[in-house]
mmCIF file of C-alpha atoms in Angstrom:
data_model
loop_
_atom_site.group_PDB
_atom_site.id
_atom_site.type_symbol
_atom_site.label_atom_id
_atom_site.label_comp_id
_atom_site.label_asym_id
_atom_site.label_seq_id
_atom_site.Cartn_x
_atom_site.Cartn_y
_atom_site.Cartn_z
ATOM 1 C CA MET A 1 160.669 17.320 -0.868
ATOM 2 C CA THR A 2 158.527 14.362 -1.978
ATOM 3 C CA ASP A 3 157.022 11.869 0.455
ATOM 4 C CA GLN A 4 157.515 9.051 -2.040
ATOM 5 C CA ILE A 5 160.156 6.482 -1.063
ATOM 6 C CA PRO A 6 162.825 6.291 -3.797
ATOM 7 C CA VAL A 7 162.975 2.894 -5.444
ATOM 8 C CA ILE A 8 166.134 1.569 -7.069
ATOM 9 C CA TYR A 9 166.144 -1.484 -9.307
ATOM 10 C CA VAL A 10 169.574 -3.111 -9.377
ATOM 11 C CA ILE A 11 169.786 -5.031 -12.659
ATOM 12 C CA SER A 12 172.688 -7.352 -13.402
ATOM 13 C CA ASP A 13 173.759 -10.249 -15.595
ATOM 14 C CA ALA A 14 175.375 -11.751 -12.472
ATOM 15 C CA LEU A 15 174.450 -11.437 -8.808
ATOM 16 C CA GLY A 16 174.230 -7.650 -8.811
ATOM 17 C CA GLU A 17 176.325 -7.233 -5.663
ATOM 18 C CA THR A 18 178.476 -4.459 -7.145
ATOM 19 C CA ALA A 19 175.561 -2.297 -8.244
ATOM 20 C CA GLU A 20 173.711 -2.875 -4.987
ATOM 21 C CA PHE A 21 176.767 -1.830 -2.974
ATOM 22 C CA VAL A 22 177.100 1.383 -5.009
ATOM 23 C CA SER A 23 173.366 2.067 -4.665
ATOM 24 C CA ARG A 24 173.420 1.663 -0.898
ATOM 25 C CA ALA A 25 176.510 3.857 -0.640
ATOM 26 C CA ALA A 26 174.715 6.593 -2.580
ATOM 27 C CA ALA A 27 171.517 6.253 -0.551
ATOM 28 C CA ALA A 28 173.509 6.533 2.675
ATOM 29 C CA GLN A 29 174.344 10.120 1.745
ATOM 30 C CA PHE A 30 170.739 11.138 2.411
ATOM 31 C CA ASN A 31 170.026 10.947 6.118
ATOM 32 C CA GLY A 32 166.477 10.229 7.140
ATOM 33 C CA ILE A 33 165.375 9.073 3.704
ATOM 34 C CA LYS A 34 164.352 5.476 3.295
ATOM 35 C CA THR A 35 165.277 3.859 0.008
ATOM 36 C CA LYS A 36 163.854 0.662 -1.387
ATOM 37 C CA ILE A 37 166.432 -1.371 -3.308
ATOM 38 C CA ARG A 38 165.363 -4.365 -5.355
ATOM 39 C CA ARG A 39 168.039 -6.569 -6.847
ATOM 40 C CA VAL A 40 167.270 -8.414 -10.106
ATOM 41 C CA PRO A 41 170.120 -10.844 -10.913
ATOM 42 C CA TYR A 42 170.930 -12.905 -14.006
ATOM 43 C CA VAL A 43 169.252 -10.678 -16.587
ATOM 44 C CA LEU A 44 170.405 -12.156 -19.883
ATOM 45 C CA ASP A 45 167.778 -11.284 -22.492
ATOM 46 C CA GLU A 46 165.520 -8.470 -23.713
ATOM 47 C CA THR A 47 162.315 -10.193 -22.608
ATOM 48 C CA HIS A 48 163.501 -10.174 -19.026
ATOM 49 C CA ILE A 49 164.330 -6.481 -19.327
ATOM 50 C CA ASP A 50 160.805 -5.761 -20.639
ATOM 51 C CA ASP A 51 159.271 -7.528 -17.629
ATOM 52 C CA ILE A 52 161.470 -5.522 -15.248
ATOM 53 C CA LEU A 53 160.632 -2.209 -16.905
ATOM 54 C CA GLU A 54 156.888 -2.852 -16.662
ATOM 55 C CA GLU A 55 157.231 -3.160 -12.896
ATOM 56 C CA ALA A 56 159.709 -0.297 -12.658
ATOM 57 C CA VAL A 57 157.294 2.106 -14.351
ATOM 58 C CA GLU A 58 154.680 1.522 -11.658
ATOM 59 C CA GLU A 59 157.178 2.527 -8.955
ATOM 60 C CA GLN A 60 158.981 5.133 -11.072
ATOM 61 C CA ALA A 61 162.181 3.355 -10.100
ATOM 62 C CA ILE A 62 165.729 4.385 -10.831
ATOM 63 C CA LEU A 63 167.456 1.690 -12.886
ATOM 64 C CA VAL A 64 171.022 0.944 -11.801
ATOM 65 C CA TYR A 65 172.590 -1.754 -13.910
ATOM 66 C CA THR A 66 175.748 -3.747 -14.575
ATOM 67 C CA LEU A 67 175.237 -5.377 -17.955
ATOM 68 C CA VAL A 68 178.284 -6.192 -20.058
ATOM 69 C CA LEU A 69 176.528 -7.252 -23.265
ATOM 70 C CA THR A 70 176.322 -4.242 -25.566
ATOM 71 C CA ASN A 71 172.962 -5.196 -27.050
ATOM 72 C CA LEU A 72 171.370 -5.387 -23.603
ATOM 73 C CA ARG A 73 172.848 -2.050 -22.523
ATOM 74 C CA LEU A 74 171.525 -0.339 -25.648
ATOM 75 C CA TYR A 75 168.154 -2.018 -25.248
ATOM 76 C CA ILE A 76 167.624 -1.049 -21.629
ATOM 77 C CA GLU A 77 168.663 2.532 -22.347
ATOM 78 C CA ARG A 78 166.250 2.834 -25.288
ATOM 79 C CA ARG A 79 163.297 1.220 -23.542
ATOM 80 C CA ALA A 80 163.885 3.127 -20.301
ATOM 81 C CA LYS A 81 163.987 6.426 -22.222
ATOM 82 C CA GLU A 82 160.648 5.565 -23.829
ATOM 83 C CA LYS A 83 159.194 5.094 -20.362
ATOM 84 C CA ASN A 84 160.863 8.187 -18.850
ATOM 85 C CA LEU A 85 162.894 6.130 -16.389
ATOM 86 C CA ILE A 86 166.282 7.194 -15.060
ATOM 87 C CA THR A 87 169.163 4.804 -15.782
ATOM 88 C CA ILE A 88 172.632 4.576 -14.252
ATOM 89 C CA ASP A 89 175.211 2.429 -16.063
ATOM 90 C CA ILE A 90 177.803 1.362 -13.484
ATOM 91 C CA LEU A 91 180.264 -0.620 -15.605
ATOM 92 C CA SER A 92 180.342 0.815 -19.113
ATOM 93 C CA PRO A 93 182.235 4.075 -18.424
ATOM 94 C CA LEU A 94 185.069 2.238 -16.677
ATOM 95 C CA ILE A 95 185.146 -0.568 -19.234
ATOM 96 C CA SER A 96 185.383 2.031 -22.033
ATOM 97 C CA ALA A 97 188.140 3.900 -20.207
ATOM 98 C CA LEU A 98 190.157 0.718 -19.738
ATOM 99 C CA ALA A 99 189.668 -0.224 -23.382
ATOM 100 C CA ASP A 100 190.912 3.203 -24.491
ATOM 101 C CA LYS A 101 193.866 3.051 -22.129
ATOM 102 C CA THR A 102 194.991 -0.476 -23.001
ATOM 103 C CA GLY A 103 193.932 -0.638 -26.637
ATOM 104 C CA LEU A 104 192.310 -3.990 -25.875
ATOM 105 C CA ASP A 105 188.744 -5.130 -26.461
ATOM 106 C CA PRO A 106 186.734 -6.196 -23.383
ATOM 107 C CA LYS A 107 185.569 -9.819 -23.170
ATOM 108 C CA ASN A 108 181.937 -8.808 -22.631
ATOM 109 C CA ILE A 109 181.271 -12.078 -20.836
ATOM 110 C CA PRO A 110 178.398 -11.964 -18.307
ATOM 111 C CA ASN A 111 179.164 -13.149 -14.764
ATOM 112 C CA VAL A 112 182.898 -13.387 -15.509
ATOM 113 C CA THR A 113 183.888 -12.212 -11.999
ATOM 114 C CA HIS A 114 181.986 -14.990 -10.316
ATOM 115 C CA ARG A 115 183.321 -17.531 -12.770
ATOM 116 C CA LEU A 116 186.805 -16.497 -11.699
ATOM 117 C CA ASP A 117 185.688 -16.705 -8.071
ATOM 118 C CA GLU A 118 184.210 -20.182 -8.441
ATOM 119 C CA GLN A 119 187.083 -21.663 -6.459
ATOM 120 C CA TYR A 120 186.475 -19.174 -3.646
ATOM 121 C CA PHE A 121 182.798 -20.061 -3.395
ATOM 122 C CA ARG A 122 183.669 -23.756 -3.420
ATOM 123 C CA LYS A 123 185.916 -23.148 -0.423
ATOM 124 C CA VAL A 124 183.175 -21.277 1.407
ATOM 125 C CA GLU A 125 180.748 -24.114 0.749
ATOM 126 C CA ALA A 126 183.297 -26.656 1.957
ATOM 127 C CA VAL A 127 183.924 -24.715 5.192
ATOM 128 C CA GLU A 128 180.194 -24.540 5.885
ATOM 129 C CA PHE A 129 179.980 -28.278 5.222
ATOM 130 C CA ALA A 130 182.837 -29.037 7.613
ATOM 131 C CA VAL A 131 181.194 -27.030 10.399
ATOM 132 C CA LYS A 132 177.792 -28.622 9.852
ATOM 133 C CA TYR A 133 179.084 -32.188 9.856
ATOM 134 C CA ASP A 134 181.831 -31.868 12.452
ATOM 135 C CA ASP A 135 182.225 -34.462 15.205
ATOM 136 C CA GLY A 136 179.395 -36.676 13.984
ATOM 137 C CA LYS A 137 176.699 -33.997 14.397
ATOM 138 C CA ASP A 138 174.664 -35.367 11.514
ATOM 139 C CA PRO A 139 175.763 -38.711 10.030
ATOM 140 C CA ARG A 140 173.659 -38.098 6.923
ATOM 141 C CA GLY A 141 176.361 -35.717 5.791
ATOM 142 C CA LEU A 142 178.788 -38.611 5.389
ATOM 143 C CA LEU A 143 177.023 -39.628 2.186
ATOM 144 C CA TYR A 144 177.675 -36.202 0.626
ATOM 145 C CA ALA A 145 181.252 -35.733 1.810
ATOM 146 C CA ASP A 146 184.318 -35.838 -0.411
ATOM 147 C CA VAL A 147 186.317 -37.111 2.551
ATOM 148 C CA VAL A 148 185.291 -38.776 5.813
ATOM 149 C CA LEU A 149 187.729 -38.703 8.719
ATOM 150 C CA ILE A 150 187.404 -41.167 11.587
ATOM 151 C CA GLY A 151 189.428 -41.578 14.760
ATOM 152 C CA VAL A 152 189.407 -41.285 18.527
ATOM 153 C CA SER A 153 189.230 -37.954 20.307
ATOM 154 C CA ARG A 154 192.143 -35.512 19.824
ATOM 155 C CA THR A 155 193.526 -36.997 16.616
ATOM 156 C CA SER A 156 193.066 -33.634 14.805
ATOM 157 C CA LYS A 157 189.897 -34.580 12.941
ATOM 158 C CA THR A 158 188.355 -31.113 13.185
ATOM 159 C CA PRO A 159 191.490 -29.071 12.315
ATOM 160 C CA LEU A 160 192.117 -31.413 9.396
ATOM 161 C CA SER A 161 188.511 -31.061 8.195
ATOM 162 C CA MET A 162 188.860 -27.280 8.191
ATOM 163 C CA TYR A 163 192.240 -27.405 6.432
ATOM 164 C CA LEU A 164 190.770 -29.616 3.706
ATOM 165 C CA ALA A 165 187.786 -27.279 3.448
ATOM 166 C CA HIS A 166 190.117 -24.437 2.533
ATOM 167 C CA LYS A 167 191.306 -26.641 -0.309
ATOM 168 C CA GLY A 168 187.708 -26.966 -1.493
ATOM 169 C CA ILE A 169 187.246 -30.466 -0.036
ATOM 170 C CA LYS A 170 183.999 -31.236 1.802
ATOM 171 C CA ALA A 171 185.097 -33.198 4.864
ATOM 172 C CA ALA A 172 182.968 -34.760 7.578
ATOM 173 C CA ASN A 173 184.367 -36.481 10.644
ATOM 174 C CA ILE A 174 183.172 -39.102 13.086
ATOM 175 C CA PRO A 175 184.619 -39.776 16.574
ATOM 176 C CA LEU A 176 185.169 -43.447 17.401
ATOM 177 C CA VAL A 177 184.269 -44.414 20.956
ATOM 178 C CA PRO A 178 184.011 -48.052 22.160
ATOM 179 C CA GLU A 179 180.671 -47.417 23.860
ATOM 180 C CA VAL A 180 179.097 -45.831 20.770
ATOM 181 C CA THR A 181 178.235 -47.795 17.629
ATOM 182 C CA PRO A 182 179.352 -45.963 14.467
ATOM 183 C CA PRO A 183 176.464 -44.722 12.312
ATOM 184 C CA ARG A 184 175.355 -47.051 9.534
ATOM 185 C CA GLU A 185 176.088 -44.297 6.998
ATOM 186 C CA LEU A 186 179.801 -44.777 7.674
ATOM 187 C CA TYR A 187 179.642 -48.229 6.099
ATOM 188 C CA GLU A 188 177.804 -46.870 3.063
ATOM 189 C CA VAL A 189 180.591 -44.441 2.160
ATOM 190 C CA PRO A 190 183.048 -45.746 -0.493
ATOM 191 C CA ARG A 191 186.109 -46.862 1.427
ATOM 192 C CA ASN A 192 188.452 -44.768 -0.756
ATOM 193 C CA LYS A 193 186.784 -41.668 0.731
ATOM 194 C CA VAL A 194 187.334 -42.726 4.340
ATOM 195 C CA PHE A 195 190.578 -42.023 6.204
ATOM 196 C CA GLY A 196 191.344 -43.374 9.656
ATOM 197 C CA LEU A 197 193.521 -41.231 11.922
ATOM 198 C CA ILE A 198 195.558 -42.808 14.690
ATOM 199 C CA LEU A 199 198.105 -41.444 17.125
ATOM 200 C CA GLY A 200 200.732 -43.064 19.340
ATOM 201 C CA PRO A 201 199.211 -43.764 22.794
ATOM 202 C CA GLU A 202 201.901 -41.814 24.666
ATOM 203 C CA LYS A 203 201.470 -38.790 22.420
ATOM 204 C CA LEU A 204 197.698 -38.998 22.745
ATOM 205 C CA ASN A 205 198.037 -39.267 26.517
ATOM 206 C CA GLN A 206 200.131 -36.087 26.535
ATOM 207 C CA ILE A 207 197.661 -34.189 24.357
ATOM 208 C CA ARG A 208 194.654 -35.243 26.394
ATOM 209 C CA SER A 209 196.369 -34.440 29.691
ATOM 210 C CA GLU A 210 197.095 -30.923 28.454
ATOM 211 C CA ARG A 211 193.501 -30.621 27.307
ATOM 212 C CA LEU A 212 192.246 -31.550 30.766
ATOM 213 C CA LYS A 213 194.524 -28.944 32.332
ATOM 214 C CA THR A 214 193.087 -26.209 30.132
ATOM 215 C CA LEU A 215 189.626 -27.270 31.281
ATOM 216 C CA GLY A 216 190.705 -27.136 34.919
ATOM 217 C CA LEU A 217 190.336 -30.887 35.380
ATOM 218 C CA GLY A 218 192.769 -33.380 36.866
ATOM 219 C CA ALA A 219 195.051 -35.317 34.549
ATOM 220 C CA SER A 220 194.002 -38.554 36.240
ATOM 221 C CA ALA A 221 190.590 -38.528 34.549
ATOM 222 C CA ASP A 222 189.714 -41.597 32.514
ATOM 223 C CA TYR A 223 189.934 -39.471 29.339
ATOM 224 C CA ALA A 224 193.722 -39.293 29.690
ATOM 225 C CA ASN A 225 194.242 -42.741 31.225
ATOM 226 C CA LEU A 226 196.799 -44.640 29.161
ATOM 227 C CA ASN A 227 194.961 -47.970 29.406
ATOM 228 C CA ARG A 228 191.748 -46.316 28.301
ATOM 229 C CA ILE A 229 193.551 -44.660 25.398
ATOM 230 C CA MET A 230 194.980 -47.983 24.218
ATOM 231 C CA GLU A 231 191.519 -49.531 24.462
ATOM 232 C CA GLU A 232 190.087 -46.739 22.289
ATOM 233 C CA LEU A 233 192.876 -47.039 19.729
ATOM 234 C CA ASP A 234 192.424 -50.820 19.462
ATOM 235 C CA TYR A 235 188.690 -50.322 18.933
ATOM 236 C CA ALA A 236 189.299 -47.627 16.317
ATOM 237 C CA LYS A 237 191.725 -49.825 14.391
ATOM 238 C CA GLN A 238 189.160 -52.635 14.328
ATOM 239 C CA ILE A 239 186.580 -50.312 12.781
ATOM 240 C CA MET A 240 189.095 -48.985 10.267
ATOM 241 C CA LYS A 241 190.131 -52.469 9.192
ATOM 242 C CA LYS A 242 186.490 -53.500 8.897
ATOM 243 C CA ILE A 243 185.842 -50.568 6.549
ATOM 244 C CA GLY A 244 189.077 -51.153 4.676
ATOM 245 C CA CYS A 245 190.026 -47.490 4.664
ATOM 246 C CA VAL A 246 193.457 -45.874 4.518
ATOM 247 C CA ILE A 247 194.955 -45.528 8.010
ATOM 248 C CA ILE A 248 197.247 -42.570 8.679
ATOM 249 C CA ASP A 249 199.496 -42.374 11.720
ATOM 250 C CA THR A 250 199.554 -38.681 12.596
ATOM 251 C CA THR A 251 201.936 -38.999 15.566
ATOM 252 C CA ASN A 252 204.747 -37.037 13.974
ATOM 253 C CA LYS A 253 202.755 -35.230 11.297
ATOM 254 C CA ALA A 254 201.505 -31.671 11.183
ATOM 255 C CA VAL A 255 197.948 -31.132 9.923
ATOM 256 C CA GLU A 256 199.351 -29.931 6.603
ATOM 257 C CA GLU A 257 201.321 -33.146 6.145
ATOM 258 C CA THR A 258 198.318 -35.345 6.874
ATOM 259 C CA ALA A 259 196.193 -33.272 4.507
ATOM 260 C CA SER A 260 198.820 -33.687 1.787
ATOM 261 C CA VAL A 261 198.598 -37.484 2.105
ATOM 262 C CA ILE A 262 194.815 -37.337 1.764
ATOM 263 C CA LEU A 263 194.836 -34.892 -1.142
ATOM 264 C CA GLN A 264 197.150 -37.184 -3.078
ATOM 265 C CA LYS A 265 194.727 -40.070 -2.701
ATOM 266 C CA VAL A 266 191.232 -38.656 -2.802
ATOM 267 C CA THR A 267 189.354 -38.661 -6.093
ATOM 268 C CA ILE A 268 186.608 -36.122 -6.716
ATOM 269 C CA ASN A 269 184.430 -36.119 -9.801
ATOM 270 C CA GLY A 270 186.789 -38.567 -11.441
ATOM 271 C CA GLU A 271 189.790 -36.265 -11.200
ATOM 272 C CA LEU A 272 192.756 -36.750 -8.911
ATOM 273 C CA ARG A 273 193.097 -33.751 -6.607
ATOM 274 C CA LYS A 274 196.621 -32.577 -5.885
ATOM 275 C CA ASP A 275 197.697 -30.584 -2.866
ATOM 276 C CA GLY A 276 198.052 -26.815 -3.367
#
């Protein structure tokens, strides 16, 4: 048994997640042995391979790769053999088997999986954005949002932001309170990106009263007081009219319905986004 820690170079024309996962699964079969795994993503030319091999020789690393371009696969195999390095080709055997089985030629397009998953990553980014800029946490985010939602408390700003995020829309939201001046950034956002949410006072009173009950507080608190609610709604409408944004009455609308209205109106990168 050698005292040298095995080193695995994960080489990929994309992120290298697949090869790294396989490498870690294999290493896990050897209890008590530490394994050093180095991921090298976006390898797209022979020069890059040469640089990697020079470093790999020093550590006598095992080369685990997922390269779909034939010329790069042949090159890494030839150069690694010259340097007495072990190589493991993760993708080629399965690609060849599928080609034989289907009679079709593979695309051989690097990073094709992540290109197909671009929509997924956009959703993840949008969800992270919605969390970061929820409830006015950082008004600077308003300038980078696809959609800005404004309204008084309990008008479904946060649930709507998250719903839009799952459609790939970066949404930020700002609560409107009479005692708090809206951030200046709100007035710098193009008005076609801003949507004001309002709710009937009686409905809002009911929602807030239930909220207070869940918190173990009395329903008579100012938060659920009908006069206070009407004062907040009047203030919110003034701000919305000043901005000139679209105002949506969500009294009898589910979050999905409100989102559909927004998705039909919002323009991103010059293209009209449709719901679904």
